XYZ file of C-alpha atoms in Angstrom:
438
model
C -53.254 82.513 -57.672
C -52.713 84.717 -54.650
C -51.084 82.855 -52.003
C -49.862 83.639 -48.460
C -46.990 81.849 -46.530
C -47.234 82.327 -42.661
C -43.645 82.119 -41.259
C -40.680 83.333 -43.380
C -37.834 80.931 -41.775
C -35.901 78.550 -43.800
C -39.119 76.626 -45.069
C -41.347 79.645 -45.498
C -38.738 81.954 -47.257
C -37.838 79.445 -49.843
C -41.439 78.363 -50.417
C -42.603 82.038 -50.930
C -39.925 82.665 -53.156
C -40.448 79.750 -55.272
C -44.055 80.199 -55.445
C -43.664 83.481 -56.699
C -41.153 82.522 -59.309
C -43.576 80.059 -60.585
C -46.000 82.754 -61.374
C -48.314 83.183 -58.176
C -48.783 86.362 -56.332
C -47.266 85.730 -52.969
C -47.078 87.544 -49.442
C -44.941 86.286 -46.710
C -45.828 87.004 -43.133
C -43.339 86.950 -40.219
C -42.960 88.620 -36.849
C -39.178 89.453 -37.261
C -38.692 92.855 -38.740
C -35.026 92.211 -39.479
C -35.769 89.051 -41.341
C -38.684 90.852 -43.371
C -36.472 93.742 -44.326
C -33.637 91.335 -45.596
C -36.106 89.281 -47.605
C -37.571 92.418 -49.087
C -34.113 93.707 -50.208
C -33.598 90.278 -51.671
C -31.235 88.986 -49.153
C -31.491 85.643 -47.427
C -31.309 85.689 -43.662
C -29.617 82.279 -43.826
C -27.058 80.806 -46.304
C -28.944 78.680 -48.897
C -27.401 78.412 -52.468
C -29.762 80.131 -55.308
C -32.144 81.608 -52.622
C -30.925 85.223 -53.074
C -31.088 85.105 -56.777
C -34.511 83.515 -56.335
C -35.712 86.574 -54.178
C -34.206 89.059 -56.390
C -35.920 87.568 -59.413
C -39.317 86.945 -57.936
C -39.274 90.440 -56.111
C -38.494 92.234 -59.256
C -41.698 90.823 -60.864
C -43.789 92.534 -58.051
C -45.253 89.013 -57.282
C -43.376 88.608 -54.006
C -43.735 90.951 -51.012
C -43.186 90.477 -46.958
C -45.025 92.056 -44.135
C -45.786 91.542 -40.349
C -49.383 92.551 -40.776
C -51.320 89.412 -41.067
C -54.544 90.919 -42.231
C -52.747 91.633 -45.570
C -53.414 87.856 -46.222
C -57.148 88.731 -47.015
C -57.873 87.923 -50.552
C -55.435 85.040 -50.788
C -56.946 81.935 -51.809
C -54.345 79.639 -50.379
C -52.644 80.079 -47.063
C -49.520 78.125 -46.402
C -48.435 77.579 -42.727
C -44.644 77.267 -42.572
C -43.772 77.973 -39.109
C -41.249 76.108 -37.027
C -41.811 73.100 -34.872
C -38.866 72.847 -32.575
C -38.367 70.085 -29.834
C -39.825 71.047 -26.693
C -36.972 71.619 -24.000
C -36.462 68.652 -21.778
C -38.831 66.474 -23.938
C -38.831 64.443 -27.197
C -42.039 66.107 -28.266
C -42.469 68.761 -30.876
C -43.423 72.230 -29.796
C -46.554 73.313 -31.620
C -46.867 76.692 -30.045
C -46.121 78.395 -33.223
C -48.433 76.344 -35.354
C -51.363 77.099 -33.062
C -50.587 80.844 -32.953
C -50.317 80.873 -36.597
C -53.783 79.366 -37.034
C -55.214 81.534 -34.434
C -53.922 84.797 -36.049
C -55.022 83.606 -39.368
C -58.684 82.699 -38.582
C -60.078 86.052 -38.477
C -58.868 86.802 -42.115
C -60.164 83.746 -43.724
C -63.000 83.821 -46.219
C -65.402 80.961 -47.415
C -63.621 78.653 -49.947
C -59.934 79.675 -48.617
C -57.547 76.671 -48.409
C -55.262 76.726 -45.231
C -52.286 74.464 -46.135
C -49.997 72.873 -43.571
C -46.313 72.457 -44.542
C -44.776 72.499 -41.100
C -43.805 69.108 -40.000
C -46.008 67.935 -37.036
C -47.223 65.071 -35.020
C -49.763 62.816 -36.567
C -53.032 63.962 -35.593
C -52.276 67.673 -35.612
C -53.893 68.272 -38.989
C -57.359 66.808 -37.702
C -57.202 69.177 -34.759
C -56.577 72.255 -36.893
C -59.293 71.128 -39.178
C -61.711 70.966 -36.411
C -60.695 74.453 -35.452
C -61.346 75.692 -38.873
C -64.868 74.048 -38.822
C -65.748 75.461 -35.474
C -64.718 79.049 -36.688
C -67.415 79.005 -39.231
C -65.007 80.701 -41.593
C -65.933 78.282 -44.450
C -62.199 77.650 -45.063
C -60.803 74.046 -45.509
C -57.534 72.438 -44.500
C -55.149 70.547 -46.534
C -51.736 69.026 -45.605
C -48.918 69.413 -48.095
C -45.656 68.267 -46.495
C -42.076 69.610 -47.445
C -39.228 67.382 -48.530
C -36.632 70.171 -48.799
C -32.965 69.244 -48.604
C -30.770 72.056 -47.032
C -28.260 73.151 -49.758
C -30.863 72.048 -52.483
C -33.916 73.716 -51.105
C -34.603 75.822 -54.152
C -34.232 73.106 -56.564
C -36.360 70.936 -54.347
C -39.294 73.796 -54.321
C -39.152 74.431 -57.955
C -38.770 70.853 -59.161
C -39.863 68.518 -56.366
C -39.379 64.870 -56.716
C -43.106 64.041 -55.234
C -45.946 66.006 -54.187
C -48.440 64.917 -51.480
C -51.831 66.323 -50.708
C -53.662 65.269 -47.451
C -57.343 66.285 -48.142
C -60.310 66.491 -45.822
C -62.650 63.422 -45.573
C -65.507 65.306 -47.141
C -66.077 65.060 -50.624
C -66.859 68.860 -51.232
C -63.844 69.967 -49.023
C -61.572 67.434 -50.910
C -62.506 68.856 -54.060
C -61.801 72.545 -53.054
C -58.466 71.843 -51.360
C -57.522 69.447 -54.168
C -58.201 71.803 -57.056
C -56.502 74.817 -55.279
C -53.135 72.800 -54.864
C -53.489 71.390 -58.354
C -53.445 75.003 -59.377
C -50.550 75.972 -57.053
C -48.520 73.128 -58.454
C -49.691 73.144 -61.917
C -46.048 73.621 -63.477
C -44.653 70.592 -61.483
C -47.630 68.369 -62.326
C -47.356 69.115 -65.920
C -43.764 67.883 -65.732
C -45.119 64.498 -64.422
C -44.122 64.969 -60.949
C -45.562 61.941 -58.964
C -48.708 63.096 -56.831
C -49.951 61.095 -54.090
C -53.359 62.272 -52.708
C -54.220 60.829 -49.455
C -55.702 61.617 -45.967
C -54.279 63.888 -43.276
C -52.852 61.203 -41.033
C -50.877 59.755 -44.035
C -49.708 62.983 -45.312
C -48.374 63.730 -41.791
C -46.827 60.284 -41.522
C -45.003 60.645 -44.728
C -42.566 63.249 -43.767
C -41.524 61.954 -40.517
C -41.395 58.375 -41.794
C -39.027 59.317 -44.409
C -36.638 61.031 -42.133
C -36.916 58.052 -39.674
C -36.055 55.771 -42.462
C -33.118 58.031 -43.712
C -31.945 58.332 -39.995
C -32.157 54.595 -39.619
C -30.136 53.850 -42.865
C -27.443 56.343 -41.714
C -27.351 54.691 -38.251
C -27.288 51.335 -39.797
C -24.069 51.786 -41.551
C -22.550 53.642 -38.515
C -23.428 50.517 -36.330
C -21.571 48.494 -39.101
C -18.521 50.963 -38.617
C -18.662 50.154 -34.817
C -18.339 46.404 -35.775
C -15.581 47.233 -38.518
C -13.460 48.953 -36.045
C -13.035 46.044 -33.784
C -12.692 43.463 -36.633
C -10.383 45.127 -39.082
C -13.260 45.421 -41.742
C -13.523 48.472 -43.924
C -16.845 49.965 -43.658
C -16.710 52.023 -47.040
C -16.057 48.853 -48.881
C -18.782 47.155 -46.964
C -21.236 49.853 -48.013
C -20.092 49.796 -51.709
C -20.791 45.847 -51.718
C -24.191 46.087 -49.934
C -25.117 49.127 -52.066
C -25.069 47.253 -55.255
C -28.161 45.575 -54.018
C -30.993 47.524 -55.796
C -33.300 46.833 -52.520
C -30.695 48.772 -50.466
C -28.890 51.228 -52.557
C -25.748 53.025 -51.900
C -27.157 56.567 -50.930
C -27.084 57.521 -47.209
C -24.786 54.566 -46.637
C -21.845 57.034 -45.693
C -20.394 56.141 -42.332
C -19.034 58.987 -40.413
C -19.752 61.299 -37.584
C -23.400 61.075 -38.117
C -26.478 63.244 -38.868
C -27.684 66.572 -37.353
C -29.402 69.736 -38.293
C -32.978 70.918 -37.708
C -34.959 67.985 -39.060
C -33.772 64.477 -38.540
C -32.740 64.314 -35.037
C -35.798 66.586 -34.010
C -38.243 64.516 -36.117
C -37.296 61.110 -34.896
C -37.521 62.132 -31.440
C -40.850 63.656 -31.936
C -41.901 60.614 -33.721
C -41.008 58.476 -30.887
C -42.795 60.866 -28.473
C -46.128 60.848 -30.537
C -46.028 57.062 -30.787
C -45.913 56.879 -26.957
C -48.755 58.956 -26.893
C -50.722 56.657 -29.225
C -49.815 53.802 -27.032
C -47.491 52.503 -29.826
C -44.115 53.351 -28.719
C -42.929 49.896 -29.160
C -43.621 50.269 -32.887
C -40.867 52.650 -33.224
C -38.647 51.904 -30.116
C -35.793 51.174 -32.476
C -35.546 54.843 -33.220
C -34.030 55.145 -29.633
C -31.111 53.249 -30.677
C -30.884 54.796 -34.073
C -30.424 58.266 -32.128
C -28.091 56.733 -29.565
C -25.853 55.398 -32.428
C -25.928 58.668 -34.217
C -24.601 60.422 -30.785
C -22.025 57.678 -30.023
C -20.288 58.570 -33.247
C -19.568 62.059 -32.331
C -17.588 60.806 -29.257
C -15.820 58.357 -31.435
C -14.286 61.178 -33.265
C -13.375 62.754 -30.193
C -11.729 59.438 -29.047
C -9.639 59.159 -32.008
C -8.303 62.623 -31.577
C -7.401 61.791 -27.933
C -5.641 58.597 -28.972
C -3.629 60.543 -31.595
C -2.756 63.108 -28.564
C -1.754 59.975 -26.266
C -4.880 61.217 -24.230
C -3.080 64.442 -23.231
C -5.092 66.917 -25.211
C -4.504 69.975 -22.645
C -2.865 72.811 -24.609
C -2.743 70.949 -28.047
C -3.951 72.390 -30.977
C -6.927 70.812 -32.787
C -7.903 72.197 -36.083
C -11.690 71.491 -36.706
C -12.643 71.645 -40.278
C -16.483 72.501 -40.661
C -19.237 73.437 -38.027
C -22.351 73.319 -40.207
C -24.214 69.959 -39.936
C -23.745 69.370 -43.708
C -22.060 71.318 -46.514
C -23.932 74.003 -48.447
C -25.570 75.154 -45.252
C -24.725 77.520 -42.313
C -27.223 75.435 -40.077
C -25.409 74.353 -36.675
C -28.681 73.058 -35.261
C -27.572 69.650 -33.517
C -24.404 69.841 -35.547
C -22.270 67.042 -34.903
C -19.126 69.123 -36.177
C -19.816 71.865 -33.491
C -20.528 69.248 -30.885
C -17.073 67.628 -31.621
C -15.305 71.172 -31.319
C -17.082 71.906 -28.116
C -16.277 68.436 -26.608
C -12.602 68.751 -27.578
C -12.607 72.401 -25.917
C -14.063 71.053 -22.780
C -11.324 68.462 -22.574
C -8.573 71.121 -22.631
C -7.700 71.314 -26.307
C -6.806 74.485 -28.043
C -9.459 74.311 -30.628
C -9.422 76.289 -33.623
C -12.576 75.881 -36.112
C -13.391 77.135 -39.405
C -16.470 76.861 -41.799
C -17.163 78.414 -45.160
C -20.579 79.727 -44.131
C -21.432 78.735 -40.465
C -18.840 80.610 -38.138
C -21.376 83.456 -37.317
C -24.039 80.992 -36.300
C -21.686 78.763 -34.405
C -20.022 81.682 -32.566
C -23.470 82.863 -31.331
C -23.832 79.447 -29.657
C -20.459 78.773 -28.647
C -18.344 81.877 -28.329
C -15.695 80.160 -26.398
C -14.251 78.577 -29.450
C -11.312 80.086 -31.421
C -12.786 80.792 -34.946
C -10.708 81.263 -37.839
C -11.760 82.430 -41.363
C -9.126 80.923 -43.426
C -8.175 77.254 -43.781
C -4.555 77.960 -43.445
C -4.679 79.900 -40.292
C -6.743 77.060 -38.788
C -4.486 74.147 -39.469
C -1.132 76.082 -39.042
C 0.876 74.593 -35.915
C -1.925 72.076 -35.472
C -1.291 68.932 -33.584
C -4.387 67.114 -35.087
C -6.635 67.993 -38.111
C -10.143 66.939 -37.787
C -12.626 66.773 -40.923
C -16.316 66.878 -39.728
C -18.122 68.763 -42.337
C -17.538 67.541 -45.782
C -17.158 70.903 -47.679
C -15.503 70.451 -51.145
C -12.683 72.580 -50.022
C -11.768 70.239 -47.200
C -12.446 66.934 -48.883
C -9.871 67.453 -51.773
C -6.854 68.541 -49.647
C -3.344 67.774 -50.693
C -1.868 65.820 -47.721
C 1.579 67.042 -48.643
C 0.533 70.831 -48.756
C -1.320 70.430 -45.617
C 1.428 68.686 -43.740
C 3.736 71.822 -44.545
C 1.625 73.779 -42.390
C 0.911 71.452 -39.252
C 3.128 70.881 -36.351
C 2.208 67.074 -36.531
C 0.850 64.970 -39.230
C -2.308 63.542 -37.522
C -5.855 63.410 -39.313
C -9.256 62.244 -38.079
C -11.388 61.709 -41.076
C -14.799 62.172 -39.446
C -16.569 61.501 -42.935
C -14.478 59.054 -44.437
C -13.661 61.225 -47.281
C -9.946 60.936 -47.697
C -7.871 58.087 -49.061
C -5.996 56.607 -46.068
C -3.205 55.245 -48.319
C -2.478 58.575 -49.770
C -2.380 60.385 -46.356
C -0.303 57.589 -44.877
C 2.191 57.741 -47.957
C 2.451 61.440 -46.870
C 3.473 60.656 -43.511
C 0.121 61.070 -41.802
C -1.349 59.106 -39.087
C -4.759 58.625 -40.331
C -7.905 57.695 -38.491
C -11.304 57.038 -40.046
C -14.654 55.802 -38.673
C -14.947 51.909 -39.453
C -11.810 51.908 -41.426
C -8.629 49.956 -40.819
């Protein structure tokens, strides 16, 4: 099948490469010439494990190419919209300018029977509005909504072998049949492997993604709220999470207390969900998400507070080694990153902040050039008064406290991800601080 992907950022680039790898003829469209050149060379414009190899593999077959000329999508049967929906500056709402522009640019090149497929995360009701535009255009194309569930760091796997697929189809039987048949052909391999498929309406398909992210954010903030209680009672939040995680109704995943979540999805999506619920007159239904967001942001300050306590509240001129800048390991994404936020806050308090990350230094430097970025771990911690773990890359999680102790000026560590064994670090002479841990 011939497929177009409009927007070749994180979502679009991965999706285009995966579709070509699965045997489809794919053309990716974007307005950024540097990004297109890199993708054409088989180079990912961002760090995502496995994507460069996938680009080279798919590109070598001739089934994947990229262009800035949207007219080249003519002849494709399925057109995926994969542009970004950032948060509006000064508001919680999602910015739909790029989605609206993509649809507008696509309309002149559609033919009867084409299927336009939304993959961008949008406020509920957006699909219905786009479907109306398609109808009014008289192109004969129909709309489907196919939300993405990619995890940064595992996006290639999630694209090639998804854990579920959702089709939001038109209400009209004929349109639903056309869109459903096309999407079943697109995802034929995954469906042949018995991947669960949910076929539903537009609104439900739109709500699936934001509901999933809201639930995950709530679970993370719940255990972080318990960490706040644990810190004033002497309880151990990690043992608490282990105990309640054995309950099959709760589960242990996403019950890791720490500095909280970030990135380009969870924070933006829960805020956008709140904004849309307010517009629908049902803001009270998701009012709890405001506290979910607030708990998450408080944990960043708690990490800073631990550092200040270890420095006797005199951070000026003291060296703080910050391990990690990306919002999570296996990514170079620093959007709304708790790690970068902690580093910037400490710098603002007068500390001499050295920061390192295996992949995210370049992106962090573009946002906050005032920090002292170091490429090597040893250079970062040498002579440090406090070491702070904020992104749990494996190279930071499994440190030898004695070896690190030989490099620092003072053995003080703040474990912002609760990754270390407190007893082991204390036995090596370190003053250890975790989140929600005695």
